[in-house]
XYZ file of C-alpha atoms in Angstrom:
722
model
C -39.706 -34.024 8.637
C -38.442 -30.519 9.324
C -34.857 -31.802 9.463
C -35.287 -33.625 6.128
C -36.638 -30.506 4.450
C -33.793 -28.453 5.803
C -31.212 -30.936 4.552
C -32.875 -31.098 1.139
C -32.904 -27.299 0.979
C -29.270 -27.082 2.006
C -28.209 -29.659 -0.569
C -30.012 -27.946 -3.441
C -28.766 -24.528 -2.327
C -25.193 -25.648 -2.001
C -25.112 -27.397 -5.349
C -26.138 -24.230 -7.187
C -25.368 -21.346 -4.888
C -21.988 -22.377 -3.549
C -20.395 -21.964 -6.944
C -22.329 -18.926 -8.158
C -22.201 -16.965 -4.927
C -18.668 -17.679 -3.969
C -17.607 -16.826 -7.505
C -19.393 -13.496 -7.230
C -17.857 -12.840 -3.849
C -14.366 -13.759 -4.926
C -14.540 -11.646 -8.058
C -15.970 -8.613 -6.301
C -14.145 -8.753 -3.018
C -11.041 -10.901 -2.930
C -10.346 -11.794 -6.528
C -8.233 -14.785 -7.228
C -5.377 -14.147 -9.603
C -6.871 -13.953 -13.054
C -5.003 -17.100 -14.023
C -6.112 -19.216 -11.065
C -9.051 -21.593 -11.378
C -11.751 -21.143 -8.738
C -11.313 -23.577 -5.820
C -8.151 -24.978 -7.424
C -4.510 -24.175 -7.050
C -2.944 -22.656 -10.167
C -1.953 -25.136 -12.828
C 1.576 -25.268 -14.164
C 0.478 -23.406 -17.280
C -1.797 -20.910 -15.531
C 0.649 -18.051 -15.825
C 0.428 -18.222 -19.611
C -3.126 -16.881 -19.469
C -1.930 -13.343 -18.746
C -3.172 -11.000 -21.449
C -0.151 -8.763 -20.884
C 2.344 -8.522 -23.685
C 5.282 -9.584 -21.495
C 6.593 -13.041 -22.295
C 7.272 -14.577 -18.895
C 8.269 -17.899 -20.409
C 11.513 -16.374 -21.690
C 12.204 -13.997 -18.826
C 15.623 -14.076 -17.169
C 16.953 -11.855 -14.375
C 19.380 -9.104 -15.360
C 19.841 -7.307 -12.043
C 20.428 -8.530 -8.459
C 17.104 -6.960 -7.386
C 14.971 -8.346 -10.229
C 12.049 -10.370 -8.847
C 11.942 -14.133 -9.171
C 11.017 -15.378 -12.636
C 8.496 -18.078 -13.501
C 11.355 -20.520 -13.982
C 12.859 -19.631 -10.607
C 9.519 -20.098 -8.841
C 9.219 -23.511 -10.463
C 12.743 -24.378 -9.362
C 11.982 -23.379 -5.764
C 8.896 -25.561 -5.866
C 10.855 -28.507 -7.228
C 13.643 -28.151 -4.642
C 11.217 -27.925 -1.726
C 9.113 -30.863 -2.902
C 12.077 -33.175 -2.344
C 13.180 -31.585 0.939
C 12.686 -33.651 4.108
C 10.417 -31.004 5.663
C 7.887 -31.317 2.861
C 8.157 -34.875 1.525
C 5.442 -36.443 3.649
C 3.791 -33.411 5.222
C 0.925 -31.077 4.479
C 2.335 -27.634 3.946
C 1.554 -24.164 2.677
C 4.000 -21.610 1.331
C 2.863 -18.257 2.700
C 5.425 -16.284 0.757
C 8.059 -16.980 -1.858
C 10.152 -13.923 -2.700
C 13.585 -12.933 -3.840
C 16.013 -13.003 -0.942
C 17.901 -9.830 -1.625
C 21.659 -9.968 -1.721
C 23.566 -8.073 0.943
C 23.288 -4.346 0.326
C 27.028 -3.692 0.049
C 27.319 -6.299 -2.716
C 24.360 -4.880 -4.629
C 25.891 -1.396 -4.492
C 29.200 -2.686 -5.856
C 27.637 -4.705 -8.681
C 27.828 -3.201 -12.174
C 25.799 -4.015 -15.252
C 27.627 -6.552 -17.402
C 29.160 -8.330 -14.426
C 28.183 -11.857 -13.477
C 24.858 -11.805 -11.681
C 25.130 -12.280 -7.928
C 23.876 -15.644 -6.591
C 20.100 -15.855 -6.762
C 18.234 -17.017 -3.668
C 14.612 -17.252 -2.643
C 13.187 -16.508 0.778
C 10.328 -18.836 1.703
C 7.928 -18.693 4.644
C 6.229 -22.062 5.079
C 3.853 -23.698 7.523
C 4.111 -27.456 7.887
C 1.273 -29.646 9.204
C -0.627 -26.458 10.134
C 1.711 -25.925 13.073
C 5.379 -25.168 12.590
C 6.490 -22.014 10.785
C 9.787 -22.076 8.916
C 11.718 -19.319 7.178
C 13.921 -20.866 4.530
C 16.606 -19.711 2.152
C 16.664 -21.631 -1.131
C 19.853 -21.236 -3.151
C 18.726 -21.405 -6.771
C 22.219 -22.188 -7.991
C 23.158 -25.021 -5.655
C 19.692 -26.193 -4.585
C 20.701 -25.913 -0.929
C 17.907 -25.185 1.575
C 18.821 -23.388 4.794
C 16.439 -23.015 7.720
C 16.855 -19.544 9.197
C 16.476 -18.651 12.848
C 13.557 -16.284 13.440
C 13.486 -16.248 17.239
C 10.300 -16.250 19.274
C 7.284 -14.636 17.661
C 3.605 -14.541 18.505
C 2.054 -13.979 15.101
C 1.450 -16.001 11.971
C 2.647 -15.382 8.398
C 0.684 -13.448 5.820
C -2.463 -15.236 4.674
C -2.235 -17.152 1.435
C -4.671 -16.465 -1.381
C -6.116 -19.893 -0.677
C -6.670 -19.019 2.990
C -8.849 -16.096 1.988
C -10.686 -17.540 -0.974
C -11.178 -20.962 0.637
C -13.061 -19.606 3.633
C -16.422 -19.072 1.976
C -16.692 -22.537 0.336
C -15.848 -24.108 3.703
C -18.592 -22.065 5.366
C -21.169 -23.268 2.854
C -20.287 -26.808 3.890
C -21.215 -26.032 7.503
C -24.738 -26.981 8.561
C -24.569 -24.439 11.413
C -23.685 -21.681 8.991
C -26.482 -22.527 6.569
C -29.035 -22.938 9.348
C -28.175 -19.527 10.768
C -28.524 -17.835 7.379
C -31.860 -19.525 6.715
C -33.120 -18.526 10.160
C -32.338 -14.919 9.278
C -34.723 -15.271 6.341
C -31.997 -14.817 3.745
C -31.839 -16.708 0.467
C -28.502 -18.486 0.165
C -28.525 -17.562 -3.512
C -28.129 -13.894 -2.509
C -25.248 -14.335 -0.076
C -21.724 -12.871 -0.201
C -19.316 -13.255 2.714
C -16.191 -11.348 3.681
C -13.306 -12.862 5.721
C -11.891 -10.282 8.176
C -8.697 -10.662 10.213
C -9.307 -10.987 13.941
C -6.444 -9.011 15.451
C -5.445 -10.254 18.901
C -7.355 -9.756 22.140
C -6.244 -12.426 24.600
C -5.186 -15.970 25.326
C -8.451 -17.509 24.099
C -7.330 -16.639 20.566
C -3.810 -18.036 20.843
C -2.418 -21.084 19.079
C -5.139 -21.036 16.414
C -5.314 -19.231 13.104
C -8.747 -17.678 13.289
C -10.661 -15.403 10.968
C -14.050 -13.771 11.339
C -16.596 -13.811 8.551
C -19.512 -11.455 8.027
C -22.058 -11.701 5.250
C -24.070 -9.450 2.962
C -27.038 -9.661 0.656
C -26.375 -9.316 -3.076
C -30.090 -9.186 -3.912
C -30.723 -6.296 -6.287
C -27.216 -4.768 -6.389
C -23.584 -5.424 -7.221
C -22.671 -3.280 -4.208
C -23.370 -5.889 -1.559
C -21.227 -3.975 0.979
C -24.173 -1.586 1.402
C -26.448 -4.482 2.458
C -24.820 -5.952 5.606
C -26.483 -8.691 7.635
C -25.715 -6.762 10.799
C -24.570 -8.433 13.986
C -23.952 -11.846 12.419
C -20.330 -12.981 12.804
C -18.812 -16.418 12.259
C -15.514 -17.293 13.941
C -13.709 -19.688 11.611
C -10.607 -21.826 12.116
C -8.445 -21.482 9.000
C -6.672 -24.798 9.563
C -9.495 -27.127 10.641
C -11.953 -25.380 8.270
C -14.558 -25.423 11.039
C -16.949 -22.795 12.380
C -15.817 -22.264 15.968
C -18.430 -19.794 17.150
C -21.486 -17.940 15.873
C -22.488 -14.531 17.227
C -25.910 -13.278 16.133
C -26.803 -10.010 17.843
C -28.553 -8.108 15.068
C -31.812 -9.950 14.415
C -33.879 -6.777 14.872
C -31.771 -4.757 12.433
C -33.109 -4.784 8.864
C -30.914 -5.360 5.845
C -30.643 -1.983 4.052
C -32.451 -1.662 0.742
C -30.630 -2.153 -2.550
C -32.033 1.007 -4.137
C -29.432 3.594 -5.213
C -26.468 1.473 -4.152
C -25.164 0.394 -7.573
C -22.068 2.208 -8.868
C -21.670 0.650 -12.322
C -21.830 3.083 -15.230
C -23.902 0.643 -17.264
C -26.622 1.033 -14.640
C -26.198 4.693 -13.770
C -26.161 6.062 -17.328
C -29.883 5.361 -17.495
C -30.441 8.024 -14.821
C -31.953 11.152 -16.499
C -30.257 13.350 -13.883
C -26.771 11.981 -14.556
C -24.026 14.509 -15.155
C -23.295 15.293 -18.783
C -20.011 13.551 -19.659
C -16.948 15.759 -20.102
C -15.259 15.869 -23.466
C -12.339 13.423 -23.598
C -8.918 14.633 -22.460
C -5.718 12.912 -23.498
C -2.021 13.736 -23.417
C -0.586 13.025 -26.850
C 3.074 12.107 -27.289
C 3.740 11.811 -31.030
C 7.412 11.082 -30.356
C 6.517 8.558 -27.674
C 7.251 8.805 -23.950
C 10.535 10.252 -22.709
C 11.263 7.369 -20.347
C 12.720 3.972 -21.116
C 12.508 0.681 -19.270
C 15.584 -1.512 -19.633
C 15.526 -5.226 -18.870
C 11.879 -4.953 -17.702
C 12.564 -3.235 -14.361
C 15.174 -0.463 -14.730
C 13.499 2.884 -15.422
C 15.341 5.873 -16.879
C 13.710 9.268 -17.268
C 15.126 12.798 -17.441
C 17.959 12.704 -14.880
C 16.410 9.858 -12.860
C 17.298 6.196 -12.829
C 15.700 3.613 -10.519
C 14.732 -0.041 -10.246
C 11.137 -1.254 -9.769
C 10.010 -4.552 -8.311
C 6.457 -5.866 -7.869
C 6.174 -7.395 -4.388
C 3.501 -9.635 -2.859
C 3.559 -7.858 0.497
C 4.632 -4.269 -0.222
C 3.024 -3.858 -3.640
C 5.782 -1.944 -5.388
C 9.392 -1.450 -4.285
C 11.507 1.418 -5.638
C 15.245 0.739 -5.338
C 18.549 2.345 -6.285
C 17.027 5.742 -7.059
C 19.776 7.926 -8.509
C 19.833 11.408 -10.023
C 22.316 12.663 -12.602
C 23.682 15.998 -11.461
C 23.024 18.590 -14.213
C 26.257 20.448 -13.417
C 28.735 17.576 -13.067
C 27.043 14.724 -14.950
C 27.604 12.466 -11.912
C 24.943 9.840 -11.200
C 24.316 10.427 -7.495
C 22.672 8.150 -4.924
C 19.406 9.331 -3.374
C 17.518 6.305 -2.032
C 18.510 2.661 -1.792
C 15.006 1.348 -1.201
C 11.480 2.647 -0.553
C 8.101 0.956 -0.164
C 4.869 0.885 1.817
C 5.804 -1.303 4.780
C 2.484 -1.662 6.604
C -1.091 -0.381 6.733
C -3.332 -0.068 9.796
C -7.081 0.488 9.522
C -8.845 0.598 12.921
C -12.620 1.061 13.026
C -13.959 3.099 15.944
C -16.809 0.867 17.059
C -16.187 -1.202 20.227
C -19.324 -3.362 19.877
C -19.201 -7.131 19.458
C -19.498 -7.214 15.667
C -16.962 -4.430 15.095
C -14.262 -4.161 17.783
C -11.899 -6.568 16.002
C -11.867 -4.631 12.703
C -8.334 -3.286 12.949
C -6.757 -4.597 9.760
C -3.043 -4.517 8.961
C -3.416 -4.990 5.245
C 0.172 -5.598 4.132
C 1.212 -8.093 6.803
C -2.137 -9.879 6.983
C -3.424 -9.990 3.400
C -0.482 -8.863 1.265
C -0.755 -5.416 -0.304
C 0.668 -6.742 -3.576
C -1.489 -9.861 -3.530
C -4.535 -7.595 -3.372
C -3.345 -5.443 -6.271
C -5.678 -5.289 -9.234
C -4.920 -5.139 -12.963
C -4.856 -1.465 -13.887
C -7.418 -0.177 -16.372
C -5.791 1.482 -19.420
C -6.954 5.077 -20.090
C -8.634 5.278 -16.664
C -6.133 4.066 -14.071
C -3.246 5.011 -16.346
C -3.105 7.262 -19.420
C -2.105 6.456 -22.965
C 1.590 5.640 -23.436
C 1.837 4.045 -19.995
C 4.171 1.088 -19.551
C 2.773 -1.865 -17.576
C 4.529 -4.362 -15.333
C 3.176 -7.707 -14.197
C 3.666 -9.227 -10.780
C 4.580 -12.900 -10.496
C 3.657 -14.554 -7.202
C 3.343 -18.051 -5.755
C 0.253 -19.973 -4.682
C 0.275 -21.943 -1.438
C 1.803 -24.986 -3.165
C 4.489 -22.859 -4.801
C 2.934 -22.742 -8.264
C 3.613 -19.351 -9.877
C 0.893 -17.162 -11.303
C 0.814 -13.749 -12.933
C -0.894 -10.624 -11.659
C -1.171 -8.783 -14.994
C -0.741 -5.016 -15.389
C -0.065 -4.558 -11.680
C 2.119 -1.448 -12.020
C 2.092 1.304 -14.593
C 4.674 3.972 -15.389
C 3.699 7.136 -17.246
C 4.516 10.801 -17.741
C 2.072 13.300 -16.292
C 1.384 16.913 -17.168
C -1.526 18.745 -15.521
C -0.668 22.298 -16.507
C 1.539 22.762 -13.432
C 4.534 25.072 -13.444
C 8.105 23.975 -12.741
C 9.291 27.537 -12.172
C 8.491 30.994 -13.489
C 9.303 34.691 -13.259
C 8.068 37.793 -15.080
C 9.786 41.066 -14.320
C 7.501 43.617 -12.678
C 7.287 47.364 -13.454
C 7.840 48.161 -9.768
C 11.574 47.736 -10.344
C 11.635 50.959 -12.401
C 13.189 49.265 -15.425
C 12.182 50.312 -18.941
C 8.891 48.789 -20.017
C 10.246 47.576 -23.358
C 12.958 45.657 -21.538
C 10.501 44.314 -18.979
C 8.227 42.878 -21.634
C 11.054 40.661 -22.870
C 11.533 38.968 -19.460
C 8.930 36.300 -18.972
C 10.404 32.911 -18.224
C 8.140 29.934 -17.464
C 8.892 26.213 -17.378
C 6.218 23.492 -17.429
C 6.277 20.737 -14.852
C 6.223 17.238 -16.277
C 6.574 14.339 -13.862
C 7.021 10.576 -14.039
C 4.512 8.490 -12.080
C 4.825 4.896 -10.870
C 1.360 3.659 -9.859
C -0.276 0.618 -8.344
C -3.792 0.073 -6.990
C -4.877 -2.510 -4.438
C -8.444 -3.520 -3.650
C -8.300 -4.839 -0.093
C -11.865 -6.063 0.206
C -14.104 -3.017 0.114
C -11.364 -0.347 0.083
C -9.190 0.677 -2.868
C -5.748 2.187 -2.355
C -3.875 4.037 -5.097
C -0.153 4.479 -4.406
C 1.894 6.825 -6.601
C 5.639 7.418 -6.586
C 6.035 10.637 -8.568
C 9.463 11.788 -9.731
C 10.155 15.414 -10.692
C 12.903 16.821 -12.855
C 14.125 18.980 -9.951
C 15.061 15.910 -7.888
C 11.920 15.812 -5.762
C 10.016 12.560 -5.091
C 6.358 12.805 -4.082
C 4.672 9.761 -2.574
C 0.879 9.976 -2.738
C -1.796 7.668 -1.354
C -5.365 7.829 -2.633
C -8.326 6.190 -0.890
C -11.414 5.131 -2.804
C -13.705 2.131 -3.042
C -16.608 1.344 -0.752
C -17.160 2.082 2.907
C -17.523 -0.752 5.377
C -20.940 0.068 6.838
C -23.184 -1.291 9.574
C -26.897 -1.804 9.513
C -29.146 0.282 11.756
C -32.828 0.502 12.622
C -33.011 4.203 11.757
C -34.177 5.887 8.559
C -33.494 9.437 9.745
C -31.306 11.061 12.396
C -34.466 12.437 14.036
C -35.212 8.875 15.196
C -31.905 8.472 17.038
C -32.082 8.911 20.839
C -29.672 11.552 22.118
C -27.804 9.100 24.313
C -27.135 6.550 21.559
C -23.748 6.494 19.887
C -23.913 5.322 16.278
C -20.084 5.270 16.046
C -20.460 6.968 12.690
C -22.784 8.807 10.312
C -26.206 7.800 9.022
C -25.554 7.784 5.264
C -28.808 6.363 3.948
C -31.816 4.544 5.316
C -30.540 1.868 7.770
C -26.895 2.462 6.738
C -24.213 3.831 9.095
C -20.704 4.641 7.917
C -18.410 3.838 10.857
C -15.621 6.261 11.785
C -12.183 4.812 11.084
C -8.548 5.668 10.411
C -6.031 4.726 7.733
C -2.276 4.657 8.359
C 0.365 3.762 5.779
C 3.921 3.392 7.047
C 6.709 3.850 4.511
C 10.188 2.369 4.695
C 12.698 4.849 3.238
C 16.328 3.744 3.128
C 17.853 7.052 2.085
C 21.438 6.932 0.809
C 22.352 10.555 0.160
C 25.585 10.384 -1.847
C 26.385 7.167 0.010
C 25.105 5.070 2.871
C 26.567 6.895 5.869
C 24.011 9.593 6.659
C 22.663 11.525 9.649
C 19.186 12.681 10.684
C 18.834 16.382 11.555
C 15.852 17.929 13.322
C 15.878 21.557 12.161
C 13.700 23.146 14.827
C 12.095 26.495 13.990
C 12.056 28.693 17.093
C 10.713 32.148 17.782
C 13.402 34.604 18.824
C 12.738 37.921 20.593
C 14.696 40.988 19.559
C 16.541 42.991 22.179
C 15.166 46.405 23.173
C 16.222 48.951 20.545
C 17.655 46.282 18.247
C 14.931 46.518 15.592
C 11.416 47.810 14.965
C 10.548 44.093 14.887
C 9.807 42.305 18.151
C 10.381 38.739 16.948
C 11.684 36.545 14.145
C 12.292 32.857 13.465
C 15.551 30.957 13.795
C 16.504 27.490 12.541
C 18.259 25.390 15.206
C 19.882 22.222 13.902
C 19.991 19.170 16.159
C 21.753 16.063 14.869
C 20.178 12.874 16.252
C 22.753 10.777 18.074
C 20.585 7.736 18.812
C 17.213 6.334 17.791
C 15.226 7.986 20.566
C 16.425 11.398 19.365
C 14.600 10.679 16.109
C 11.222 9.576 17.476
C 9.136 12.447 16.118
C 5.569 13.570 16.796
C 4.455 16.520 14.680
C 3.541 19.709 16.532
C 1.961 22.632 14.684
C 3.248 25.240 17.143
C 6.674 23.669 17.553
C 7.578 23.083 13.904
C 10.655 21.490 12.430
C 12.144 20.414 9.162
C 13.548 16.898 9.047
C 16.719 16.391 7.021
C 18.740 13.352 6.018
C 22.242 14.596 5.287
C 25.620 13.240 4.302
C 27.952 15.048 6.739
C 31.048 14.089 4.746
C 29.806 15.568 1.447
C 29.519 19.349 1.224
C 28.458 21.885 -1.392
C 30.782 24.518 -2.783
C 29.833 26.909 0.040
C 30.043 24.295 2.792
C 26.506 23.014 3.376
C 26.114 19.261 3.883
C 24.188 17.698 1.016
C 20.826 16.244 1.902
C 17.143 15.619 1.384
C 14.262 16.531 3.650
C 10.930 14.868 4.230
C 8.087 17.334 3.733
C 4.810 16.085 5.266
C 1.461 16.865 3.705
C -1.878 16.584 5.453
C -1.693 13.681 7.885
C -3.248 12.274 11.040
C -1.995 10.719 14.280
C -3.492 7.755 16.089
C -5.528 8.779 19.139
C -6.043 5.254 20.465
C -4.881 4.376 23.968
C -1.299 3.099 23.887
C -2.437 0.001 25.793
C -5.320 -0.739 23.429
C -4.472 -4.135 21.828
C -4.749 -2.822 18.233
C -2.463 0.098 19.060
C 0.106 -2.217 20.645
C 0.203 -4.226 17.416
C 0.382 -1.042 15.317
C 2.817 0.832 17.553
C 4.535 2.189 14.439
C 1.742 4.812 14.445
C 2.832 6.130 17.878
C 5.097 8.581 16.033
C 5.048 10.060 12.547
C 8.809 9.596 12.064
C 11.274 6.995 13.285
C 14.902 6.537 12.274
C 16.673 3.209 12.773
C 20.061 1.844 11.737
C 19.888 -0.262 8.602
C 19.177 -3.909 9.380
C 18.096 -6.229 6.580
C 15.760 -8.108 8.963
C 13.904 -4.917 9.989
C 11.755 -3.989 7.008
C 8.151 -4.502 8.131
C 6.883 -1.793 10.482
C 4.435 -4.163 12.179
C 6.855 -7.087 12.322
C 7.507 -10.009 10.052
C 4.603 -12.131 11.343
C 1.658 -9.791 11.759
C -1.401 -12.031 11.727
C -2.615 -12.301 15.379
C 0.692 -10.848 16.581
C 1.021 -9.324 20.049
C 3.058 -6.328 18.915
C 6.439 -7.367 20.269
C 8.218 -7.020 16.903
C 7.540 -3.524 15.527
C 9.589 -0.501 14.594
C 8.666 0.891 18.044
C 10.393 -2.006 19.831
C 13.431 -1.768 17.568
C 13.722 1.981 18.058
C 13.566 1.666 21.850
C 16.934 -0.107 21.730
C 18.281 3.426 21.185
C 21.097 2.384 18.872
C 23.535 4.960 17.433
C 22.344 6.549 14.173
C 24.734 9.474 13.605
C 26.769 9.105 10.419
C 25.458 5.564 9.925
C 23.536 3.661 7.288
C 20.042 4.664 8.458
C 16.413 4.074 7.515
C 13.691 6.695 7.861
C 10.131 5.512 8.570
C 7.259 7.859 7.808
C 3.602 7.174 8.605
C 0.926 8.918 6.564
C -2.477 9.040 8.255
C -6.147 9.788 7.579
C -9.065 10.244 9.981
C -12.264 9.358 8.140
C -15.636 10.497 9.434
C -17.926 9.206 6.669
C -20.386 11.564 5.000
C -23.220 11.113 2.533
C -20.965 11.980 -0.399
C -19.140 8.707 0.375
C -22.307 6.732 -0.473
C -22.529 4.389 -2.317
C -18.884 4.634 -3.444
C -16.253 7.141 -2.385
C -14.657 9.860 -4.490
C -10.908 9.491 -4.120
C -9.313 11.413 -1.246
C -5.528 11.747 -1.262
C -2.620 12.880 0.809
C 1.115 12.796 0.241
C 4.594 13.593 1.440
C 7.709 14.730 -0.392
C 11.360 13.808 -0.386
C 12.916 17.115 -1.427
C 16.538 18.037 -2.131
C 18.036 20.387 0.465
C 21.483 21.677 -0.511
C 21.867 18.561 -2.636
C 22.579 20.684 -5.733
C 24.730 23.760 -6.185
C 21.759 25.624 -7.698
C 18.318 25.103 -9.216
C 18.728 21.786 -11.086
C 16.106 22.660 -13.737
C 17.506 26.113 -14.487
C 18.394 25.087 -18.033
C 15.173 23.229 -18.852
C 13.403 24.601 -21.957
C 9.964 26.170 -22.309
C 7.212 24.657 -24.419
C 6.863 26.090 -27.923
C 3.839 25.775 -30.170
C 5.894 24.173 -32.943
C 6.978 21.370 -30.610
C 3.475 20.325 -29.575
C 1.080 18.059 -31.456
C -1.927 19.660 -33.099
C -4.997 17.517 -32.535
C -7.525 19.878 -34.149
C -9.447 20.558 -30.951
C -12.960 21.912 -30.934
C -12.825 25.359 -29.332
C -14.701 25.767 -26.060
C -17.551 28.293 -26.055
């Protein structure tokens, strides 16, 4: 009788809850593309549902680096459907992207010339076993299977892998029984698939994912209501629950009170902050930038190509700057993008040790991008770009408003000088010398919601030739349940692995690392990396009243190991990429330098399995010779990889890098010890680095930029502040 009741309960729950709950989970946590039907692959017409103004039906490529169009995705799908590998087999396409033409050919190509042959790069799994990397020639229809060598990992998860996990779990009697035994209503359940990492042979030869669940009862912020200690090990290919670990039965689910973050709920709070008066930048003449052929951006003296990418998010290519003295359009960077992310949580217990996500290679940073919210994510007069990606069967779909481009002015100063009376000059003359220039920048922005966390990535271009890359972290903490309401209840010897944020809620300590691929081409591809070490020098007795000063010692890296850099506060350096064959008027080699902002280094043991897989965080800077197959800092196949194919293994080959086509890798890091201000949703915290001209120009490149004048600015009839 008990078994019959349980089955009846499960049937009724599944018929109603499976749709409602999974829908809520998918929308809040891992949203399907807006044009994809829930539980179904995208239909042939699904891409037409994009609300964006871009007409993808008529889109054609104009540049060798333009992403694949809807028509090209459909052609790839058609070609593969008749290929012998796929005719009678079950398969999934884990990525379908533009296969970029050889760099030298792209650099030679000029607008107006015949477009270089278009090809697609496809990563496919056939019969849930074999992994193939294919080149599909869109002109000839030829399919070439590429050699990838031995690799331990699996390709990036498909959208269907992630979104199909929860429905499969609801079909498992073991899963439902466990939830019911916990006293949880299935109608209140949301579940999160989490990559497993790699911890030994027992996890080999199977694509596994771990799933943990939350209660949605009473709040949209289900992340604050974890069902602690309950973990389901799930086989992505067999769709079966492999193992259930339930170690948290004595830990209560945290209360829903004060966890909601929606304004529609919070505005009812009588203690809410009084809203600020609206602020908007008005541009009556329109923005100063243009976008040609959908992806080529021109602004001030800058010109660069943008490409939405399923794995990297946004790729900036062919960044050039027009020299204000000569009018020459000069090369700065061939290609830049976020190559990999690493997010290790610092809790070694059973339900947490595996949480060491590599978000780009496992989930796809671009696949997790969200449509940007006009006026909030991006200001008025922003230009929006869509991403077009492929579902597991090759059907294209649109990620609308994935990237925005806009001009920014925050009252910052480009340069200034007012003459001071201390010079002894006549006061009347002094009063006439006050020169100030405003700083206006151009921002390229994307935002990705990788489960609970939100990442905002900005590429900001300045009129003086500087590029600032900024990463913002927001969203919701991944928290664990606890038995404690107050820190006074915690025994001295117990390690919470984090901070008690609210009753029964612990924010676990964790790190974030974002590794950037920067193929700098300073006035050409043959460049060198220079470590400009700043050393203290002692004066000789009687030489000077001073006892010490600083000296810059330039060391040109000969091989890769010379350019493996760990930052040291008391042994500082500048790091330059120079073109040794191109000199300024006075003889300095032209170059750019990378200027780090606040960052963090990984403190994990080098033999810790997550650190082996994320060995790109062993140093803050690496420099490698350009190799088209070496673009992903954690390797091409990251999911469950063993770490044998990372920038660390490539760099240890110690190849020559002096006066070569080289790539600089920079890893930006954050240590995050959660605090109560992070509850229930985090204010954005940001850090950045700069790519700054160093002897690239003959003089200040914005010397001749004009000041703002009242007559040039719009009058919006503001209400004066009191």
